[in-house]
Short mmCIF file of C-alpha atoms in Angstrom, two decimals:
data_model
loop_
_atom_site.label_atom_id
_atom_site.label_comp_id
_atom_site.label_asym_id
_atom_site.label_seq_id
_atom_site.Cartn_x
_atom_site.Cartn_y
_atom_site.Cartn_z
CA MET A 1154 97.53 116.56 92.10
CA ASN A 1155 96.41 117.63 88.01
CA GLU A 1156 92.97 115.18 89.01
CA GLN A 1157 90.05 114.95 86.73
CA HIS A 1158 86.86 113.82 88.74
CA SER A 1159 84.61 112.07 87.23
CA THR A 1160 80.85 112.60 87.81
CA ALA A 1161 78.02 109.57 88.71
CA GLY A 1162 76.12 110.63 85.88
CA ARG A 1163 76.27 107.94 83.74
CA GLY A 1164 73.70 105.34 85.94
CA GLY A 1165 74.35 107.33 89.00
CA THR A 1166 75.97 106.39 92.13
CA VAL A 1167 74.38 103.07 92.72
CA TRP A 1168 75.47 101.42 89.49
CA VAL A 1169 78.66 102.66 90.30
CA LEU A 1170 78.54 101.23 93.86
CA VAL A 1171 77.18 97.58 92.56
CA ILE A 1172 79.36 97.06 89.81
CA THR A 1173 82.30 97.79 91.91
CA SER A 1174 81.18 95.99 95.09
CA VAL A 1175 80.24 92.76 92.54
CA ALA A 1176 83.98 93.13 91.03
CA GLY A 1177 85.41 93.46 94.71
CA PHE A 1178 83.56 90.12 96.03
CA MET A 1179 84.82 88.36 93.00
CA ALA A 1180 88.51 89.09 93.44
CA ALA A 1181 87.75 88.54 97.69
CA LEU A 1182 86.13 85.52 97.11
CA ASP A 1183 89.37 83.73 95.15
CA ASN A 1184 91.48 84.67 98.22
CA LEU A 1185 89.71 82.04 99.71
CA VAL A 1186 87.17 80.14 98.03
CA VAL A 1187 90.47 77.37 96.49
CA THR A 1188 90.95 76.56 100.19
CA THR A 1189 88.22 73.42 100.69
CA ALA A 1190 88.71 72.46 97.08
CA LEU A 1191 92.24 71.54 97.76
CA PRO A 1192 91.31 67.86 98.45
CA SER A 1193 90.02 67.68 95.45
CA ILE A 1194 92.43 70.17 93.10
CA ARG A 1195 95.14 67.01 94.53
CA GLN A 1196 92.63 63.82 93.40
CA SER A 1197 92.15 65.41 89.69
CA LEU A 1198 95.77 67.10 89.19
CA GLY A 1199 97.93 65.69 91.21
CA GLY A 1200 100.55 67.60 93.09
CA GLY A 1201 102.25 67.59 96.25
CA LEU A 1202 101.79 70.58 99.18
CA GLU A 1203 104.35 72.49 97.63
CA GLU A 1204 101.93 72.64 94.57
CA LEU A 1205 98.87 73.32 96.71
CA GLU A 1206 100.53 75.89 98.22
CA TRP A 1207 101.34 77.63 95.04
CA THR A 1208 97.78 77.08 94.61
CA VAL A 1209 97.00 79.50 96.85
CA ASN A 1210 99.94 81.70 96.98
CA ALA A 1211 100.72 82.64 92.70
CA TYR A 1212 97.04 84.67 93.10
CA THR A 1213 97.96 86.21 97.33
CA LEU A 1214 101.77 86.95 96.22
CA THR A 1215 101.22 88.66 92.25
CA PHE A 1216 97.58 90.48 94.07
CA ALA A 1217 100.24 92.09 97.04
CA VAL A 1218 103.27 93.09 95.12
CA LEU A 1219 100.84 94.33 91.57
CA LEU A 1220 98.37 96.01 93.90
CA MET A 1221 99.83 99.86 94.20
CA LEU A 1222 101.24 99.34 90.41
CA GLY A 1223 97.79 98.50 89.06
CA ALA A 1224 96.53 101.86 91.48
CA ALA A 1225 99.52 103.84 89.52
CA LEU A 1226 98.82 102.60 86.35
CA GLY A 1227 94.90 103.47 86.53
CA ASP A 1228 96.00 106.78 87.91
CA ARG A 1229 97.86 107.92 84.88
CA PHE A 1230 96.05 106.04 81.48
CA GLY A 1231 92.25 106.02 82.94
CA ARG A 1232 90.79 104.44 86.00
CA ARG A 1233 87.89 103.03 84.85
CA ARG A 1234 90.12 102.22 81.55
CA LEU A 1235 92.55 99.81 83.66
CA PHE A 1236 89.13 98.70 85.50
CA MET A 1237 88.08 96.95 82.59
CA THR A 1238 90.50 95.74 81.34
CA GLY A 1239 92.32 93.80 85.25
CA LEU A 1240 88.48 92.72 84.71
CA ALA A 1241 88.48 91.15 81.94
CA VAL A 1242 92.06 89.55 82.33
CA PHE A 1243 90.27 88.01 85.82
CA THR A 1244 87.77 86.33 84.01
CA ALA A 1245 89.64 84.92 81.24
CA ALA A 1246 92.09 83.56 83.65
CA SER A 1247 89.24 82.06 85.77
CA ALA A 1248 87.72 81.25 82.73
CA ALA A 1249 91.98 79.47 81.48
CA ALA A 1250 91.74 77.61 85.44
CA ALA A 1251 89.05 75.82 84.85
CA LEU A 1252 89.91 74.86 81.80
CA SER A 1253 93.61 73.38 83.13
CA PRO A 1254 94.71 69.94 82.02
CA GLY A 1255 97.36 70.44 85.10
CA ILE A 1256 98.79 71.62 88.14
CA GLU A 1257 101.50 73.38 86.67
CA GLU A 1258 98.94 75.50 84.60
CA LEU A 1259 96.57 75.47 87.66
CA ILE A 1260 99.53 77.83 89.44
CA ALA A 1261 99.80 79.87 86.34
CA PHE A 1262 96.19 80.91 85.66
CA ARG A 1263 96.57 81.45 89.16
CA ALA A 1264 99.27 83.95 89.05
CA VAL A 1265 97.87 85.79 85.72
CA GLN A 1266 94.29 85.88 87.70
CA GLY A 1267 96.46 87.88 90.41
CA LEU A 1268 97.72 90.29 88.26
CA GLY A 1269 93.92 91.28 87.13
CA ALA A 1270 92.85 91.57 90.52
CA ALA A 1271 96.16 93.61 91.73
CA ILE A 1272 94.69 95.85 88.56
CA MET A 1273 90.93 95.78 89.55
CA MET A 1274 90.86 96.00 93.72
CA PRO A 1275 92.52 99.19 93.94
CA LEU A 1276 90.40 100.86 91.43
CA THR A 1277 87.01 99.90 93.17
CA LEU A 1278 87.42 102.15 96.01
CA THR A 1279 89.09 104.89 93.51
CA LEU A 1280 86.25 104.55 91.16
CA ILE A 1281 83.77 104.67 94.72
CA GLY A 1282 85.60 107.68 95.80
CA ALA A 1283 85.01 110.20 92.70
CA ALA A 1284 81.79 108.98 92.12
CA VAL A 1285 80.09 109.31 95.28
CA PRO A 1286 79.36 112.23 96.93
CA PRO A 1287 81.44 113.46 99.81
CA GLU A 1288 78.51 113.14 102.14
CA ARG A 1289 77.65 109.44 100.94
CA ARG A 1290 80.85 108.06 100.71
CA GLY A 1291 80.83 106.68 104.02
CA ALA A 1292 78.17 104.37 103.30
CA ALA A 1293 79.11 103.55 100.23
CA LEU A 1294 82.43 102.66 101.23
CA GLY A 1295 80.42 100.28 103.67
CA VAL A 1296 78.40 98.43 101.87
CA PHE A 1297 81.05 97.86 99.93
CA GLY A 1298 83.27 96.53 102.78
CA ALA A 1299 79.43 94.48 104.00
CA VAL A 1300 80.01 92.55 100.70
CA THR A 1301 83.39 91.78 100.19
CA GLY A 1302 83.72 90.72 103.54
CA VAL A 1303 80.37 88.40 102.89
CA ALA A 1304 82.64 87.14 100.54
CA VAL A 1305 86.08 86.06 102.58
CA ALA A 1306 82.62 84.55 104.91
CA SER A 1307 81.50 82.69 102.67
CA GLY A 1308 84.30 81.91 100.43
CA PRO A 1309 84.75 78.21 102.37
CA LEU A 1310 81.72 77.56 102.26
CA ILE A 1311 81.33 78.15 98.34
CA GLY A 1312 84.25 76.23 97.37
CA GLY A 1313 82.91 73.05 98.98
CA ALA A 1314 79.73 73.31 98.32
CA LEU A 1315 80.69 73.92 94.00
CA THR A 1316 83.52 71.16 94.23
CA GLU A 1317 81.14 68.56 95.93
CA HIS A 1318 77.78 68.96 93.56
CA ILE A 1319 79.62 69.99 90.62
CA SER A 1320 83.32 69.72 90.00
CA TRP A 1321 86.06 71.89 91.57
CA GLN A 1322 86.80 73.64 88.03
CA TRP A 1323 82.99 76.02 89.20
CA ILE A 1324 85.52 77.32 91.69
CA PHE A 1325 86.62 79.17 88.57
CA TRP A 1326 83.73 79.08 86.17
CA LEU A 1327 81.62 80.77 88.95
CA ASN A 1328 83.58 84.45 87.82
CA VAL A 1329 82.94 83.92 84.01
CA PRO A 1330 79.48 85.32 83.59
CA ILE A 1331 79.92 87.98 86.48
CA GLY A 1332 82.55 89.42 84.52
CA LEU A 1333 81.22 89.26 81.15
CA VAL A 1334 77.94 90.68 82.93
CA LEU A 1335 80.19 93.14 84.43
CA LEU A 1336 83.06 94.48 81.93
CA PRO A 1337 79.58 95.91 79.20
CA LEU A 1338 78.48 97.67 82.17
CA ALA A 1339 81.36 98.91 83.45
CA ARG A 1340 82.05 100.39 79.80
CA LEU A 1341 78.08 102.04 79.79
CA ARG A 1342 77.83 103.23 83.48
CA LEU A 1343 81.44 104.11 84.90
CA THR A 1344 82.62 107.40 83.83
CA GLU A 1345 86.34 108.35 82.74
CA SER A 1346 89.08 110.13 85.58
CA TYR A 1347 92.71 110.78 85.72
CA ALA A 1348 95.71 111.88 87.55
CA PRO A 1349 97.80 112.01 84.33
CA LYS A 1350 101.31 113.27 87.24
CA ALA A 1351 100.66 109.96 89.03
CA PRO A 1352 104.20 108.01 89.81
CA LEU A 1353 104.76 105.13 88.44
CA ASP A 1354 107.83 102.80 90.22
CA ILE A 1355 108.71 100.51 88.19
CA ARG A 1356 111.97 99.57 89.90
CA GLY A 1357 109.99 99.11 93.58
CA THR A 1358 108.20 97.10 91.89
CA VAL A 1359 110.41 94.80 90.59
CA LEU A 1360 112.54 94.60 93.21
CA VAL A 1361 109.82 93.58 96.03
CA SER A 1362 108.18 91.00 93.73
CA ALA A 1363 111.40 89.17 92.94
CA GLY A 1364 112.20 89.57 96.98
CA LEU A 1365 108.43 88.56 98.39
CA PHE A 1366 108.79 85.41 95.38
CA GLY A 1367 112.40 84.82 96.36
CA ILE A 1368 111.12 83.68 100.27
CA VAL A 1369 108.08 82.45 99.43
CA TYR A 1370 109.64 79.90 96.97
CA ALA A 1371 112.65 79.27 99.68
CA LEU A 1372 110.14 78.38 102.34
CA VAL A 1373 107.13 76.88 100.12
CA ASN A 1374 110.94 73.68 99.22
CA THR A 1375 111.96 73.54 102.51
CA ALA A 1376 109.89 70.54 103.06
CA SER A 1377 112.32 68.83 99.39
CA HIS A 1378 115.52 70.45 99.31
CA GLY A 1379 115.40 71.34 103.27
CA TRP A 1380 116.80 73.86 105.39
CA THR A 1381 120.23 73.81 105.07
CA GLY A 1382 119.44 73.31 101.02
CA PRO A 1383 121.44 75.44 98.06
CA VAL A 1384 118.00 76.39 96.18
CA VAL A 1385 116.24 77.08 100.13
CA LEU A 1386 119.66 79.23 101.40
CA THR A 1387 119.91 80.57 98.08
CA GLY A 1388 115.96 81.94 97.70
CA LEU A 1389 115.89 83.01 101.62
CA ILE A 1390 119.51 85.23 100.83
CA ALA A 1391 118.61 86.80 97.53
CA GLY A 1392 115.28 87.49 98.93
CA ALA A 1393 116.32 89.30 102.43
CA ALA A 1394 118.98 90.61 100.05
CA LEU A 1395 116.39 92.20 97.37
CA LEU A 1396 113.60 93.61 100.44
CA GLY A 1397 116.48 95.04 102.20
CA LEU A 1398 117.09 97.09 98.53
CA PHE A 1399 113.48 97.87 98.64
CA VAL A 1400 113.87 99.31 101.89
CA ARG A 1401 116.69 102.04 100.66
CA HIS A 1402 114.78 102.40 97.61
CA GLY A 1403 111.51 103.34 99.93
CA ILE A 1404 113.98 105.74 102.11
CA ARG A 1405 115.75 107.71 98.85
CA ALA A 1406 113.69 107.56 95.83
CA GLU A 1407 111.58 110.60 95.08
CA ASN A 1408 108.21 109.15 94.70
CA PRO A 1409 108.96 105.27 95.67
CA MET A 1410 105.72 102.68 95.62
CA LEU A 1411 105.83 102.56 99.52
CA PRO A 1412 107.79 105.54 101.58
CA MET A 1413 109.36 104.31 104.01
CA ARG A 1414 108.85 107.59 105.80
CA LEU A 1415 105.67 106.33 106.38
CA PHE A 1416 107.16 104.02 109.11
CA ARG A 1417 108.18 106.78 111.39
CA SER A 1418 104.57 107.46 112.71
CA ARG A 1419 103.85 104.14 115.60
CA ALA A 1420 100.21 104.10 114.72
CA PHE A 1421 101.29 103.20 110.65
CA LEU A 1422 104.31 100.86 111.99
CA GLY A 1423 101.86 99.62 114.93
CA ILE A 1424 98.81 98.78 112.70
CA ASN A 1425 99.96 97.63 109.66
CA ALA A 1426 102.58 95.14 111.28
CA ALA A 1427 99.88 93.40 113.39
CA SER A 1428 97.18 92.76 109.87
CA LEU A 1429 100.63 91.12 108.67
CA LEU A 1430 100.95 89.18 111.19
CA MET A 1431 97.30 88.28 111.53
CA PHE A 1432 97.12 87.65 108.45
CA LEU A 1433 100.31 85.04 108.42
CA GLY A 1434 98.91 83.72 111.61
CA MET A 1435 94.94 83.64 110.23
CA PHE A 1436 95.33 82.77 105.99
CA GLY A 1437 97.57 80.03 106.54
CA SER A 1438 95.80 78.36 109.52
CA ILE A 1439 92.53 78.43 107.19
CA PHE A 1440 94.58 76.64 104.85
CA LEU A 1441 95.68 73.70 107.30
CA LEU A 1442 92.53 73.67 108.59
CA SER A 1443 89.96 73.19 105.47
CA GLN A 1444 91.88 70.49 104.42
CA PHE A 1445 92.74 68.60 108.37
CA LEU A 1446 88.70 68.77 108.17
CA GLN A 1447 88.11 66.84 105.29
CA ASN A 1448 91.98 64.78 105.01
CA GLY A 1449 91.68 63.93 108.72
CA LEU A 1450 87.91 64.36 109.49
CA GLY A 1451 86.04 62.62 106.19
CA HIS A 1452 83.83 65.50 106.28
CA SER A 1453 83.07 66.64 102.78
CA PRO A 1454 83.85 70.02 100.84
CA THR A 1455 80.46 70.95 101.30
CA GLU A 1456 80.04 69.94 105.30
CA ALA A 1457 83.96 71.32 105.86
CA GLY A 1458 82.81 74.93 104.36
CA LEU A 1459 79.90 75.02 106.90
CA ARG A 1460 82.37 73.53 109.41
CA MET A 1461 84.03 77.02 109.10
CA LEU A 1462 81.64 79.45 109.06
CA PRO A 1463 81.27 80.73 113.06
CA TRP A 1464 85.48 81.30 112.33
CA THR A 1465 85.11 82.86 108.69
CA GLY A 1466 81.48 84.33 109.35
CA MET A 1467 81.55 85.82 112.53
CA PRO A 1468 82.36 89.11 111.68
CA ILE A 1469 79.09 89.64 110.09
CA LEU A 1470 77.43 89.32 112.97
CA VAL A 1471 80.20 91.52 114.91
CA ALA A 1472 80.89 94.00 113.38
CA PRO A 1473 78.85 96.48 113.60
CA LEU A 1474 79.31 95.78 117.88
CA ALA A 1475 82.74 96.25 117.25
CA GLY A 1476 82.30 99.60 115.20
CA TYR A 1477 80.60 101.15 118.29
CA LEU A 1478 83.21 99.65 120.69
CA SER A 1479 85.65 101.27 118.53
CA ASP A 1480 83.65 104.74 118.24
CA ARG A 1481 83.20 104.75 121.60
CA PHE A 1482 86.48 103.37 123.31
CA GLY A 1483 88.59 103.61 120.29
CA GLY A 1484 90.56 101.46 117.45
CA ARG A 1485 94.16 99.98 119.62
CA PRO A 1486 92.18 99.05 122.28
CA VAL A 1487 89.24 96.56 120.24
CA VAL A 1488 91.68 95.39 117.73
CA VAL A 1489 94.41 94.28 120.10
CA THR A 1490 91.45 92.55 122.40
CA GLY A 1491 90.39 91.40 118.67
CA LEU A 1492 93.80 89.75 117.83
CA ALA A 1493 94.29 88.20 121.19
CA LEU A 1494 90.94 86.62 120.84
CA GLN A 1495 92.37 85.43 116.94
CA ALA A 1496 95.50 83.84 119.04
CA LEU A 1497 93.37 82.21 121.29
CA GLY A 1498 90.78 80.84 119.04
CA LEU A 1499 94.19 78.81 116.74
CA GLY A 1500 95.47 78.12 120.37
CA LEU A 1501 92.15 76.21 121.21
CA PHE A 1502 91.52 74.40 118.10
CA ALA A 1503 95.62 73.16 118.26
CA LEU A 1504 94.61 72.37 121.21
CA VAL A 1505 91.37 70.03 120.33
CA ILE A 1506 93.20 68.51 117.08
CA GLU A 1507 92.85 65.13 116.42
CA PRO A 1508 91.60 62.51 114.02
CA ASP A 1509 88.59 61.62 115.89
CA VAL A 1510 87.60 65.15 117.39
CA SER A 1511 84.08 65.62 117.71
CA TYR A 1512 82.40 69.62 116.00
CA PRO A 1513 81.71 70.54 119.96
CA ALA A 1514 84.82 70.57 121.03
CA GLN A 1515 86.54 72.44 117.34
CA LEU A 1516 83.18 75.07 117.91
CA PRO A 1517 84.54 77.05 121.47
CA ALA A 1518 88.19 77.79 119.06
CA LEU A 1519 85.97 78.64 115.51
CA ILE A 1520 83.17 81.08 117.75
CA ILE A 1521 86.07 82.55 119.44
CA GLY A 1522 88.75 82.99 116.85
CA GLY A 1523 85.58 84.34 114.80
CA VAL A 1524 85.14 87.25 116.85
CA GLY A 1525 88.42 88.29 117.54
CA MET A 1526 88.89 88.44 113.41
CA ALA A 1527 85.46 90.59 113.40
CA MET A 1528 87.27 93.34 116.32
CA TYR A 1529 90.58 92.72 114.18
CA PHE A 1530 88.45 94.03 110.75
CA ALA A 1531 85.86 96.92 112.02
CA PRO A 1532 88.45 99.67 112.91
CA ALA A 1533 91.43 98.32 111.27
CA ALA A 1534 90.70 100.56 107.77
CA SER A 1535 89.96 103.33 109.80
CA LEU A 1536 93.68 103.16 111.50
CA VAL A 1537 95.14 102.91 108.58
CA LEU A 1538 93.81 105.77 106.90
CA SER A 1539 93.81 108.24 110.68
CA SER A 1540 97.72 107.43 110.62
CA VAL A 1541 99.03 109.32 107.93
CA ARG A 1542 97.97 112.83 106.12
CA PRO A 1543 94.48 112.83 104.48
CA GLY A 1544 96.82 113.70 101.28
CA GLU A 1545 98.84 110.12 102.01
CA GLN A 1546 95.54 108.10 102.49
CA GLY A 1547 95.59 106.25 99.25
CA ILE A 1548 99.73 105.10 99.00
CA ALA A 1549 98.42 104.14 103.17
CA SER A 1550 95.36 102.11 102.49
CA GLY A 1551 97.06 100.65 99.37
CA ALA A 1552 99.95 99.29 100.71
CA ASN A 1553 98.12 97.80 104.51
CA ASN A 1554 96.03 95.88 101.49
CA ALA A 1555 99.41 94.94 100.06
CA LEU A 1556 100.78 93.77 103.47
CA ARG A 1557 97.68 91.98 104.44
CA GLU A 1558 98.46 89.68 101.31
CA VAL A 1559 102.26 89.25 102.15
CA GLY A 1560 101.56 87.75 105.26
CA GLY A 1561 98.61 85.21 103.74
CA ALA A 1562 101.12 84.38 101.07
CA LEU A 1563 104.00 84.32 103.95
CA GLY A 1564 101.54 81.94 106.30
CA VAL A 1565 100.83 79.47 104.17
CA ALA A 1566 105.07 79.18 103.03
CA VAL A 1567 105.78 79.18 106.35
CA LEU A 1568 102.32 76.96 108.34
CA ALA A 1569 103.11 74.38 105.41
CA ALA A 1570 106.87 73.88 106.17
CA VAL A 1571 106.17 73.13 109.55
CA PHE A 1572 103.67 70.98 108.93
CA ALA A 1573 105.96 69.12 106.52
CA ALA A 1574 108.47 69.02 109.02
CA GLN A 1575 106.27 67.08 111.35
CA GLY A 1576 103.42 65.12 109.58
CA GLY A 1577 102.20 66.06 106.06
CA TYR A 1578 99.41 63.56 103.88
CA GLY A 1579 98.43 60.70 104.74
CA PRO A 1580 97.17 58.89 107.37
CA PRO A 1581 94.82 61.64 109.68
CA GLN A 1582 96.56 60.88 112.06
CA LEU A 1583 99.47 61.73 109.91
CA PHE A 1584 97.95 64.70 109.00
CA ALA A 1585 97.15 65.51 112.08
CA ASP A 1586 100.58 65.53 114.11
CA GLY A 1587 101.28 67.92 111.46
CA THR A 1588 98.60 70.88 111.31
CA VAL A 1589 98.69 71.15 115.34
CA PRO A 1590 102.62 72.15 115.40
CA ALA A 1591 102.00 74.71 112.28
CA VAL A 1592 98.59 76.17 114.17
CA TRP A 1593 100.53 76.81 117.41
CA ILE A 1594 102.24 78.82 115.05
CA GLY A 1595 100.07 80.85 113.42
CA ALA A 1596 98.59 81.30 117.15
CA GLY A 1597 101.41 82.62 117.77
CA ALA A 1598 101.98 84.76 115.05
CA VAL A 1599 98.44 86.59 115.20
CA ALA A 1600 99.68 86.66 119.53
CA LEU A 1601 102.54 88.86 118.65
CA GLY A 1602 100.23 90.93 115.95
CA ALA A 1603 98.67 92.34 119.63
CA LEU A 1604 101.47 93.04 120.40
CA ALA A 1605 101.91 94.50 117.72
CA ALA A 1606 98.85 96.80 117.72
CA LEU A 1607 99.87 97.91 121.09
CA LEU A 1608 102.21 100.26 119.36
CA ILE A 1609 99.08 102.64 117.97
CA PRO A 1610 98.74 105.54 120.24
CA GLY A 1611 95.01 105.87 122.25
CA ARG A 1612 92.68 108.29 122.32
CA ARG A 1613 94.37 109.70 124.93
CA SER A 1614 98.24 109.99 124.29
CA ALA A 1615 97.40 111.32 120.43
CA GLY A 1616 95.95 114.07 122.15
CA GLY A 1617 91.48 113.32 122.12
CA THR A 1618 92.01 112.77 117.75
CA ALA A 1619 91.05 110.08 116.12
CA PRO A 1620 93.79 107.07 116.93
CA GLY A 1621 97.01 107.05 115.63
CA PRO A 1622 98.03 110.18 114.05
CA VAL A 1623 100.88 110.49 111.87
CA ASP A 1624 103.70 111.81 114.37
CA GLN A 1625 103.98 115.59 113.05
CA ASP A 1626 107.61 115.71 113.76
CA THR A 1627 108.49 112.85 111.73
CA ALA A 1628 105.87 113.63 109.09
CA ASP A 1629 107.38 114.72 105.35
CA PRO A 1630 105.76 118.69 104.27
CA GLU A 1631 104.46 117.31 100.72
CA PRO A 1632 102.17 114.70 101.36
CA ALA A 1633 103.45 111.00 98.63
CA ALA A 1634 101.70 111.28 95.11
CA VAL A 1635 99.44 108.36 94.89
#
């Protein structure tokens, strides 16, 4: 690949790391910051369960399906230029979301936020890789990962505090001054780099976007149309057909956004299936449990965010130990154990959910789930990168991030459909009746993720190398273009 590498001349690597980390913090924060604000948004703008689902999924789904296209656009047209474009779109959409007069407008602007994040986020890592010397790149990526981890951990708390003490609009206004400061800094302190021959897979992007939208749209509408209604059946059938065409495209196309041959590797297949199922169960459960703490137990938004910290914040404390265990014993046993603990935590939560459950009764589930989340996250990125050749690591990382977001969107849709079928908004008991079976489904999905992670070759079967190298007998002789 004929690539122009940037240097860290203007402002040095510290500026690059600060700018990209803060941008990554904003995008990661918006994945969860809205969860504790959902009851207030519903009270302010109206709407039912379907609209609240789209308030979350409009962001995650757009982010997921356009993420790899955003990376390719940056390679071709300039990474700094597209990073700034994505940042500007994200910032403007945040302001528009805060000013939304109704729930439909909020959903639309959340989708535009996802577009901005999809352009901006993959280029943060590319800009770091181009600017930081190889011997310092691991430390730089570690700082970036820690910052985004803090965003995920603090999302429900920040969302709850802003919603309670100012207004829910401030979960979006928060991004605006940060974006306005970052834009001129990016222009002055980042240098430009290109990979001018990077392919753009427009057809693949359209197929996967339309297919996933059809399936999620159908799932979101099950409560109002029923599983056998024409709207739901049409969405499921058309979505599945389009995703089938996307898979066929990934097999036959010369430079697809997601080469299906990568899934011939047990390691790549195992970690990506585990990631999708992990996010399906975890993200869907957070969507409901953050509302249960308020609608079912009567806590304020801030109190709900604080009570979720043992779960969402545990990775900050446990990640170093999980990283050590991964280095010592390999990534597979740590990921499998982490997913099993996350499934156990969700199962314990489902067992205690009732309108008058005490916080001490919830704590074991929150702590065990948080430890499990940390043990999954710590080695996951390394397992993804070691499952393919060095020339394919960019596309492998992008695919894994996209599948995580897809899992989150599907999790919200699936678990909300179960919630609506078994309970719904109303008295605390009705809310609990719907939440219990939904969280059990979430626990089951994460448990299936643990089984999928068993596909990842261990150190012994991988010949003593890093976990999950690509199967050499099935690898393509030429690395995929990123």
